[in-house]
Short mmCIF file of C-alpha atoms in Angstrom, two decimals:
data_model
loop_
_atom_site.label_atom_id
_atom_site.label_comp_id
_atom_site.label_asym_id
_atom_site.label_seq_id
_atom_site.Cartn_x
_atom_site.Cartn_y
_atom_site.Cartn_z
CA MET A 82 -34.20 -40.71 23.52
CA TYR A 83 -32.10 -39.51 20.64
CA ASP A 84 -28.97 -40.50 18.80
CA ALA A 85 -26.13 -38.10 19.69
CA LYS A 86 -24.33 -39.25 16.54
CA ASP A 87 -27.07 -37.90 14.28
CA GLU A 88 -25.52 -34.70 12.89
CA HIS A 89 -28.83 -33.22 11.68
CA LEU A 90 -30.50 -33.77 15.00
CA MET A 91 -27.58 -32.32 16.93
CA ARG A 92 -27.59 -29.19 14.72
CA LEU A 93 -31.31 -28.81 15.29
CA ILE A 94 -30.90 -29.14 19.06
CA LYS A 95 -28.14 -26.53 18.98
CA LYS A 96 -30.33 -24.09 17.00
CA ILE A 97 -33.22 -24.60 19.38
CA LYS A 98 -31.01 -23.89 22.38
CA GLU A 99 -29.60 -20.76 20.72
CA ASN A 100 -32.98 -19.28 19.84
CA PRO A 101 -35.88 -21.20 21.43
CA GLN A 102 -38.45 -18.47 20.59
CA SER A 103 -38.08 -19.16 16.89
CA PHE A 104 -39.36 -22.73 17.09
CA ILE A 105 -42.87 -24.08 17.33
CA PHE A 106 -43.29 -27.76 17.98
CA ILE A 107 -46.32 -29.46 16.58
CA VAL A 108 -46.84 -32.87 18.06
CA GLY A 109 -49.32 -35.55 17.20
CA ALA A 110 -52.25 -36.88 19.13
CA GLY A 111 -51.54 -38.18 22.58
CA MET A 112 -48.99 -35.56 23.62
CA SER A 113 -51.11 -32.64 24.80
CA GLN A 114 -53.09 -34.18 27.64
CA PRO A 115 -50.13 -35.95 29.30
CA SER A 116 -48.38 -32.57 29.13
CA GLY A 117 -51.17 -31.01 31.17
CA LEU A 118 -53.06 -29.34 28.31
CA PRO A 119 -56.82 -29.82 27.94
CA SER A 120 -58.39 -31.82 25.14
CA TRP A 121 -60.13 -29.74 22.45
CA LYS A 122 -63.48 -30.74 23.93
CA ASP A 123 -62.40 -29.72 27.45
CA LEU A 124 -61.03 -26.41 26.13
CA ALA A 125 -64.30 -25.72 24.32
CA GLU A 126 -66.36 -26.52 27.44
CA GLY A 127 -64.14 -24.32 29.57
CA MET A 128 -64.49 -21.47 27.10
CA ILE A 129 -68.27 -21.89 26.99
CA ASN A 130 -68.36 -21.69 30.80
CA TYR A 131 -66.11 -18.61 30.67
CA TYR A 132 -68.37 -17.01 28.04
CA GLU A 133 -71.39 -17.71 30.24
CA ARG A 134 -69.74 -16.01 33.26
CA VAL A 135 -68.44 -13.01 31.29
CA MET A 136 -71.67 -12.39 29.39
CA GLN A 137 -74.31 -13.20 32.01
CA ASN A 138 -74.83 -9.56 32.97
CA VAL A 139 -74.32 -8.17 29.47
CA ASP A 140 -76.63 -10.09 27.19
CA GLU A 141 -80.09 -11.44 28.06
CA SER A 142 -79.83 -14.16 25.42
CA THR A 143 -76.66 -15.66 26.91
CA LYS A 144 -78.42 -18.79 28.21
CA ILE A 145 -79.81 -19.56 24.76
CA LYS A 146 -76.42 -18.96 23.11
CA VAL A 147 -74.66 -21.16 25.68
CA GLU A 148 -77.13 -23.98 25.05
CA GLN A 149 -76.63 -23.63 21.30
CA LEU A 150 -72.85 -23.76 21.72
CA ARG A 151 -73.09 -26.89 23.87
CA ASN A 152 -75.23 -28.57 21.23
CA LEU A 153 -72.79 -28.01 18.38
CA ASP A 154 -71.03 -31.19 17.25
CA ASN A 155 -68.21 -29.45 15.39
CA LEU A 156 -65.64 -27.98 17.79
CA ARG A 157 -64.34 -25.67 15.07
CA ASP A 158 -67.78 -24.06 14.92
CA VAL A 159 -67.79 -23.68 18.71
CA PHE A 160 -64.45 -21.85 18.68
CA LEU A 161 -65.46 -19.64 15.75
CA LYS A 162 -68.74 -18.65 17.39
CA LEU A 163 -66.98 -17.95 20.68
CA LYS A 164 -64.37 -15.86 18.92
CA HIS A 165 -67.10 -13.75 17.32
CA SER A 166 -69.16 -13.54 20.53
CA LEU A 167 -66.43 -12.68 23.01
CA ILE A 168 -64.49 -9.47 22.96
CA ALA A 169 -61.14 -10.33 21.36
CA ASN A 170 -59.31 -9.49 24.57
CA ASN A 171 -61.42 -11.97 26.57
CA TYR A 172 -61.03 -14.72 23.95
CA ASN A 173 -57.26 -14.32 23.84
CA LYS A 174 -57.01 -14.05 27.64
CA TYR A 175 -58.78 -17.39 28.06
CA ILE A 176 -56.66 -19.14 25.41
CA LYS A 177 -53.45 -18.10 27.15
#
């Protein structure tokens, strides 16, 4: 709900409608999952599974790397390692 009498809000809504590509909304916790987006942990697990499928015939050490990724506590480290391990195109394709 919003207040249609709020001039600043109404100007913002108008600008968004005029050029929606120029806005990025950053919302707090609790908005992503109800919107159908995965949690960070679910995204990381999905990417690890994707990495395992993509790399299984390329690299003999994939099983060890997958196990190491699953054992990391810091999700940031998981994403960084995946970004460096996957070809950029594959990493970006999965994120989209």
